[in-house]
Amino acid sequence: MSTGAQLKVVLQDAQGFYFSGDKAAKKENEATVKWLNTLLKNEDYYGELCGSKGKLAVGFNFPPKEVAPERAKEIMSRAYDPIGNGVDELRSENQMKTAGALMRGTVVEHPLNRDRVEEKLYAGYARPHDPEQDAKTLLASPMLAGHPARSAEGFDKLSSVGKLEAISHANLQEMRGEIARYKELHAANGLADTFGKKIDTFVADVGERYAQGMASHASNRPIDGHILATSDREQIQDFAQALTNNKSQPQSVSHTSEYNTRYLKSHDFAFFNVYPATNPEMQKQMLSSTRYLCEKPEIAGSAIAKDAQSFSFNLPGLVNQTQDGAQRLTLLILRDPVRPTHGGSEDEVRARMEGKEGLASYNAGSPAVGTATRKFGTETDSYDSARRVFVKGDSLEALKANVELGLYKAAYGLSKGEKSVDPTQNKDYKLYGMLNEATAPGESPAKDRATMQLVKLFQYPQLMVSGPVSVQGVEPFRPGQTQATQLAAETSAPSVSATQSNQANQSNEQHKAQVRTM
């Protein structure tokens, strides 16, 4: 979006011009007024704009005060296009200087400081994106540089979007192959009728939950028109800084922003957290917990911003959304539990990686960006973000398949791991208990908590959408609390084993007997 186009947005609802005759600004303002007179003199509203003066001048209000306010706004609105176009026709080194002088000489209801300029641009800015170009930028990221799919025959002949789709298909195929291998191991080791059936039931439910799930974008500032890509927001911030000559540094970005921008090069996408369907109270807690609602997202425990709000979309609807007759470019990354948001302390990372029941063992170390490793009993669970990237329709299948693979791997590894004298203290027994709770009949908060504990043991999904996303017709969610909180499902939910239903206890007792014979 050009300097002139952005200036037109900033000048919206202007009431008139007043260029100060103060000594410090007079020389610059006289040059700006002269430029304006030359630009507008042939417009049919120019006479009414200038009144009895006949032309614009320093030190006077235009339109004159006798012109009614609404009529003055109408006259000014007709000047936006020639002013914006005129600024764009200037030499590049003069565009921002002239735009800044015009802004300072424009009369508006609220002062056009940096925050106000950003606010107006966020509301009125919606730069069209080229999916092919956005895909090309993403393909150049360190994350995808060495992906095995790039060496496949015919890969280089594909479009950029086609290349992303090929990587996505390869990732999903690899995941399905691993699932098939672990199912064979389960069958060969007598686990198919115990863990296998429970996992299959749970995974089917997870698929249904994501089919009814939501993709939510949280912001600590007002959003009136569109959710913008990171690159568009950065352009707005740079423009507002230059226009107002306010050189203060913007808020520090969170761990996720740096990770996405530097490692994924996904700054041409708008970001959404992905949540499976749960009960309304848990959904509210999940929406309220994200740090992007906070005044300072980079600081844990920061107060919720006064303008904080989230916009939530039906997940399949957003993934399958069309633009100009074609399916929109969307990308899902199944972030690992090490760095799903801000990174966090070593204790926080360990808690996420090992799970509430301590099912996995994790040695922190310093993993390479986009990688993580932990153990489920005898099985090593390695994460590589490049293998967890999916495009368009593959995304919905991957959300289910990744959980399926994780559970089959964990169940097999824990069943072969160290055993306690008391079978109920074994980690495979605890995992079975969690699956019992998550697959209990009916609906309940306890079942939802168990489901989320298992899902978040393996993934923190994030959906990325190329270009601006309209919020027209979407009801915003505004959190009621004033302090950032952690998900109740993560921190305050009772242990799953302590809340199991009678049926779950009965099933666990059956499993206990089987554990003794394994």
PDB file of N, CA, C and O in Angstrom, residues 439-481:
ATOM      1  N   THR A 439     -12.895 -40.933  26.755  1.00  0.00           N
ATOM      2  CA  THR A 439     -13.832 -41.669  25.891  1.00  0.00           C
ATOM      3  C   THR A 439     -15.081 -42.112  26.647  1.00  0.00           C
ATOM      4  O   THR A 439     -15.849 -42.949  26.140  1.00  0.00           O
ATOM      5  N   ALA A 440     -15.286 -41.571  27.850  1.00  0.00           N
ATOM      6  CA  ALA A 440     -16.488 -41.908  28.619  1.00  0.00           C
ATOM      7  C   ALA A 440     -17.734 -41.483  27.849  1.00  0.00           C
ATOM      8  O   ALA A 440     -17.703 -40.530  27.062  1.00  0.00           O
ATOM      9  N   PRO A 441     -18.857 -42.169  28.051  1.00  0.00           N
ATOM     10  CA  PRO A 441     -20.092 -41.808  27.332  1.00  0.00           C
ATOM     11  C   PRO A 441     -20.567 -40.403  27.701  1.00  0.00           C
ATOM     12  O   PRO A 441     -20.299 -39.899  28.797  1.00  0.00           O
ATOM     13  N   GLY A 442     -21.300 -39.799  26.794  1.00  0.00           N
ATOM     14  CA  GLY A 442     -21.903 -38.504  27.073  1.00  0.00           C
ATOM     15  C   GLY A 442     -20.911 -37.360  27.023  1.00  0.00           C
ATOM     16  O   GLY A 442     -19.797 -37.488  26.512  1.00  0.00           O
ATOM     17  N   GLU A 443     -21.336 -36.224  27.564  1.00  0.00           N
ATOM     18  CA  GLU A 443     -20.517 -35.015  27.575  1.00  0.00           C
ATOM     19  C   GLU A 443     -20.361 -34.528  29.012  1.00  0.00           C
ATOM     20  O   GLU A 443     -21.316 -34.588  29.799  1.00  0.00           O
ATOM     21  N   SER A 444     -19.173 -34.039  29.339  1.00  0.00           N
ATOM     22  CA  SER A 444     -18.938 -33.519  30.685  1.00  0.00           C
ATOM     23  C   SER A 444     -17.686 -32.667  30.667  1.00  0.00           C
ATOM     24  O   SER A 444     -16.792 -32.870  29.822  1.00  0.00           O
ATOM     25  N   PRO A 445     -17.566 -31.703  31.583  1.00  0.00           N
ATOM     26  CA  PRO A 445     -16.331 -30.908  31.686  1.00  0.00           C
ATOM     27  C   PRO A 445     -15.108 -31.785  31.931  1.00  0.00           C
ATOM     28  O   PRO A 445     -14.026 -31.502  31.394  1.00  0.00           O
ATOM     29  N   ALA A 446     -15.265 -32.850  32.736  1.00  0.00           N
ATOM     30  CA  ALA A 446     -14.135 -33.732  33.016  1.00  0.00           C
ATOM     31  C   ALA A 446     -13.659 -34.418  31.738  1.00  0.00           C
ATOM     32  O   ALA A 446     -12.450 -34.574  31.513  1.00  0.00           O
ATOM     33  N   LYS A 447     -14.588 -34.817  30.904  1.00  0.00           N
ATOM     34  CA  LYS A 447     -14.219 -35.445  29.634  1.00  0.00           C
ATOM     35  C   LYS A 447     -13.487 -34.450  28.736  1.00  0.00           C
ATOM     36  O   LYS A 447     -12.493 -34.793  28.085  1.00  0.00           O
ATOM     37  N   ASP A 448     -13.966 -33.227  28.698  1.00  0.00           N
ATOM     38  CA  ASP A 448     -13.300 -32.191  27.893  1.00  0.00           C
ATOM     39  C   ASP A 448     -11.896 -31.911  28.416  1.00  0.00           C
ATOM     40  O   ASP A 448     -10.959 -31.713  27.639  1.00  0.00           O
ATOM     41  N   ARG A 449     -11.739 -31.867  29.746  1.00  0.00           N
ATOM     42  CA  ARG A 449     -10.410 -31.626  30.317  1.00  0.00           C
ATOM     43  C   ARG A 449      -9.446 -32.756  29.945  1.00  0.00           C
ATOM     44  O   ARG A 449      -8.296 -32.515  29.557  1.00  0.00           O
ATOM     45  N   ALA A 450      -9.923 -33.997  30.058  1.00  0.00           N
ATOM     46  CA  ALA A 450      -9.078 -35.136  29.706  1.00  0.00           C
ATOM     47  C   ALA A 450      -8.692 -35.090  28.236  1.00  0.00           C
ATOM     48  O   ALA A 450      -7.548 -35.379  27.862  1.00  0.00           O
ATOM     49  N   THR A 451      -9.642 -34.723  27.395  1.00  0.00           N
ATOM     50  CA  THR A 451      -9.372 -34.618  25.959  1.00  0.00           C
ATOM     51  C   THR A 451      -8.296 -33.587  25.684  1.00  0.00           C
ATOM     52  O   THR A 451      -7.337 -33.835  24.933  1.00  0.00           O
ATOM     53  N   MET A 452      -8.422 -32.420  26.292  1.00  0.00           N
ATOM     54  CA  MET A 452      -7.446 -31.361  26.039  1.00  0.00           C
ATOM     55  C   MET A 452      -6.066 -31.719  26.592  1.00  0.00           C
ATOM     56  O   MET A 452      -5.045 -31.370  25.999  1.00  0.00           O
ATOM     57  N   GLN A 453      -6.016 -32.421  27.718  1.00  0.00           N
ATOM     58  CA  GLN A 453      -4.724 -32.840  28.254  1.00  0.00           C
ATOM     59  C   GLN A 453      -4.004 -33.752  27.271  1.00  0.00           C
ATOM     60  O   GLN A 453      -2.795 -33.614  27.044  1.00  0.00           O
ATOM     61  N   LEU A 454      -4.737 -34.679  26.668  1.00  0.00           N
ATOM     62  CA  LEU A 454      -4.126 -35.593  25.711  1.00  0.00           C
ATOM     63  C   LEU A 454      -3.736 -34.875  24.417  1.00  0.00           C
ATOM     64  O   LEU A 454      -2.645 -35.090  23.884  1.00  0.00           O
ATOM     65  N   VAL A 455      -4.620 -34.035  23.911  1.00  0.00           N
ATOM     66  CA  VAL A 455      -4.322 -33.314  22.673  1.00  0.00           C
ATOM     67  C   VAL A 455      -3.101 -32.414  22.849  1.00  0.00           C
ATOM     68  O   VAL A 455      -2.181 -32.396  22.014  1.00  0.00           O
ATOM     69  N   LYS A 456      -3.056 -31.685  23.952  1.00  0.00           N
ATOM     70  CA  LYS A 456      -1.964 -30.715  24.152  1.00  0.00           C
ATOM     71  C   LYS A 456      -0.657 -31.385  24.551  1.00  0.00           C
ATOM     72  O   LYS A 456       0.379 -30.727  24.628  1.00  0.00           O
ATOM     73  N   LEU A 457      -0.701 -32.693  24.765  1.00  0.00           N
ATOM     74  CA  LEU A 457       0.541 -33.426  24.958  1.00  0.00           C
ATOM     75  C   LEU A 457       1.309 -33.525  23.640  1.00  0.00           C
ATOM     76  O   LEU A 457       2.522 -33.728  23.632  1.00  0.00           O
ATOM     77  N   PHE A 458       0.600 -33.322  22.524  1.00  0.00           N
ATOM     78  CA  PHE A 458       1.214 -33.523  21.217  1.00  0.00           C
ATOM     79  C   PHE A 458       1.190 -32.305  20.295  1.00  0.00           C
ATOM     80  O   PHE A 458       2.001 -32.223  19.376  1.00  0.00           O
ATOM     81  N   GLN A 459       0.298 -31.355  20.496  1.00  0.00           N
ATOM     82  CA  GLN A 459       0.235 -30.266  19.517  1.00  0.00           C
ATOM     83  C   GLN A 459      -0.443 -29.020  20.071  1.00  0.00           C
ATOM     84  O   GLN A 459      -1.354 -29.091  20.887  1.00  0.00           O
ATOM     85  N   TYR A 460       0.050 -27.897  19.575  1.00  0.00           N
ATOM     86  CA  TYR A 460      -0.543 -26.573  19.798  1.00  0.00           C
ATOM     87  C   TYR A 460      -0.743 -25.966  18.409  1.00  0.00           C
ATOM     88  O   TYR A 460       0.087 -25.209  17.922  1.00  0.00           O
ATOM     89  N   PRO A 461      -1.829 -26.309  17.723  1.00  0.00           N
ATOM     90  CA  PRO A 461      -1.958 -25.953  16.306  1.00  0.00           C
ATOM     91  C   PRO A 461      -2.113 -24.453  16.077  1.00  0.00           C
ATOM     92  O   PRO A 461      -2.775 -23.744  16.842  1.00  0.00           O
ATOM     93  N   GLN A 462      -1.523 -24.002  14.979  1.00  0.00           N
ATOM     94  CA  GLN A 462      -1.670 -22.618  14.553  1.00  0.00           C
ATOM     95  C   GLN A 462      -1.980 -22.601  13.059  1.00  0.00           C
ATOM     96  O   GLN A 462      -1.275 -23.227  12.266  1.00  0.00           O
ATOM     97  N   LEU A 463      -3.037 -21.900  12.707  1.00  0.00           N
ATOM     98  CA  LEU A 463      -3.435 -21.767  11.305  1.00  0.00           C
ATOM     99  C   LEU A 463      -2.963 -20.424  10.784  1.00  0.00           C
ATOM    100  O   LEU A 463      -3.115 -19.401  11.453  1.00  0.00           O
ATOM    101  N   MET A 464      -2.395 -20.423   9.599  1.00  0.00           N
ATOM    102  CA  MET A 464      -1.930 -19.200   8.966  1.00  0.00           C
ATOM    103  C   MET A 464      -2.680 -19.009   7.653  1.00  0.00           C
ATOM    104  O   MET A 464      -2.791 -19.941   6.862  1.00  0.00           O
ATOM    105  N   VAL A 465      -3.179 -17.806   7.433  1.00  0.00           N
ATOM    106  CA  VAL A 465      -4.000 -17.500   6.259  1.00  0.00           C
ATOM    107  C   VAL A 465      -3.323 -16.392   5.464  1.00  0.00           C
ATOM    108  O   VAL A 465      -2.976 -15.340   6.011  1.00  0.00           O
ATOM    109  N   SER A 466      -3.155 -16.618   4.185  1.00  0.00           N
ATOM    110  CA  SER A 466      -2.527 -15.624   3.319  1.00  0.00           C
ATOM    111  C   SER A 466      -3.432 -14.406   3.145  1.00  0.00           C
ATOM    112  O   SER A 466      -4.587 -14.535   2.742  1.00  0.00           O
ATOM    113  N   GLY A 467      -2.898 -13.238   3.478  1.00  0.00           N
ATOM    114  CA  GLY A 467      -3.631 -12.000   3.242  1.00  0.00           C
ATOM    115  C   GLY A 467      -4.597 -11.638   4.341  1.00  0.00           C
ATOM    116  O   GLY A 467      -4.731 -12.336   5.346  1.00  0.00           O
ATOM    117  N   PRO A 468      -5.308 -10.512   4.184  1.00  0.00           N
ATOM    118  CA  PRO A 468      -6.240 -10.045   5.216  1.00  0.00           C
ATOM    119  C   PRO A 468      -7.488 -10.911   5.304  1.00  0.00           C
ATOM    120  O   PRO A 468      -7.946 -11.467   4.303  1.00  0.00           O
ATOM    121  N   VAL A 469      -8.024 -11.035   6.509  1.00  0.00           N
ATOM    122  CA  VAL A 469      -9.237 -11.820   6.747  1.00  0.00           C
ATOM    123  C   VAL A 469     -10.298 -10.878   7.304  1.00  0.00           C
ATOM    124  O   VAL A 469     -10.117 -10.273   8.354  1.00  0.00           O
ATOM    125  N   SER A 470     -11.409 -10.756   6.602  1.00  0.00           N
ATOM    126  CA  SER A 470     -12.474  -9.844   7.012  1.00  0.00           C
ATOM    127  C   SER A 470     -13.141 -10.340   8.292  1.00  0.00           C
ATOM    128  O   SER A 470     -13.369 -11.536   8.473  1.00  0.00           O
ATOM    129  N   VAL A 471     -13.457  -9.394   9.176  1.00  0.00           N
ATOM    130  CA  VAL A 471     -14.186  -9.740  10.405  1.00  0.00           C
ATOM    131  C   VAL A 471     -15.655  -9.323  10.303  1.00  0.00           C
ATOM    132  O   VAL A 471     -16.371  -9.334  11.308  1.00  0.00           O
ATOM    133  N   GLN A 472     -16.092  -8.968   9.103  1.00  0.00           N
ATOM    134  CA  GLN A 472     -17.479  -8.569   8.914  1.00  0.00           C
ATOM    135  C   GLN A 472     -18.418  -9.698   9.315  1.00  0.00           C
ATOM    136  O   GLN A 472     -18.292 -10.839   8.865  1.00  0.00           O
ATOM    137  N   GLY A 473     -19.346  -9.397  10.193  1.00  0.00           N
ATOM    138  CA  GLY A 473     -20.315 -10.383  10.636  1.00  0.00           C
ATOM    139  C   GLY A 473     -19.826 -11.326  11.707  1.00  0.00           C
ATOM    140  O   GLY A 473     -20.567 -12.218  12.130  1.00  0.00           O
ATOM    141  N   VAL A 474     -18.581 -11.170  12.164  1.00  0.00           N
ATOM    142  CA  VAL A 474     -18.025 -12.033  13.203  1.00  0.00           C
ATOM    143  C   VAL A 474     -18.130 -11.324  14.549  1.00  0.00           C
ATOM    144  O   VAL A 474     -17.618 -10.218  14.718  1.00  0.00           O
ATOM    145  N   GLU A 475     -18.787 -11.945  15.498  1.00  0.00           N
ATOM    146  CA  GLU A 475     -18.976 -11.354  16.816  1.00  0.00           C
ATOM    147  C   GLU A 475     -17.684 -11.475  17.625  1.00  0.00           C
ATOM    148  O   GLU A 475     -17.189 -12.584  17.848  1.00  0.00           O
ATOM    149  N   PRO A 476     -17.103 -10.360  18.073  1.00  0.00           N
ATOM    150  CA  PRO A 476     -15.860 -10.451  18.837  1.00  0.00           C
ATOM    151  C   PRO A 476     -16.092 -10.966  20.256  1.00  0.00           C
ATOM    152  O   PRO A 476     -17.154 -10.752  20.840  1.00  0.00           O
ATOM    153  N   PHE A 477     -15.115 -11.663  20.774  1.00  0.00           N
ATOM    154  CA  PHE A 477     -15.121 -12.085  22.169  1.00  0.00           C
ATOM    155  C   PHE A 477     -14.231 -11.132  22.950  1.00  0.00           C
ATOM    156  O   PHE A 477     -13.089 -10.883  22.567  1.00  0.00           O
ATOM    157  N   ARG A 478     -14.752 -10.595  24.040  1.00  0.00           N
ATOM    158  CA  ARG A 478     -13.975  -9.676  24.880  1.00  0.00           C
ATOM    159  C   ARG A 478     -13.858 -10.271  26.279  1.00  0.00           C
ATOM    160  O   ARG A 478     -14.859 -10.515  26.934  1.00  0.00           O
ATOM    161  N   PRO A 479     -12.633 -10.520  26.744  1.00  0.00           N
ATOM    162  CA  PRO A 479     -12.451 -11.175  28.041  1.00  0.00           C
ATOM    163  C   PRO A 479     -12.912 -10.279  29.176  1.00  0.00           C
ATOM    164  O   PRO A 479     -12.775  -9.055  29.126  1.00  0.00           O
ATOM    165  N   GLY A 480     -13.416 -10.886  30.233  1.00  0.00           N
ATOM    166  CA  GLY A 480     -13.922 -10.113  31.371  1.00  0.00           C
ATOM    167  C   GLY A 480     -12.885  -9.884  32.435  1.00  0.00           C
ATOM    168  O   GLY A 480     -12.955  -8.913  33.182  1.00  0.00           O
ATOM    169  N   GLN A 481     -11.860 -10.745  32.513  1.00  0.00           N
ATOM    170  CA  GLN A 481     -10.900 -10.591  33.596  1.00  0.00           C
ATOM    171  C   GLN A 481      -9.876  -9.516  33.272  1.00  0.00           C
ATOM    172  O   GLN A 481      -9.745  -9.086  32.141  1.00  0.00           O
TER     173      GLN A 481
END
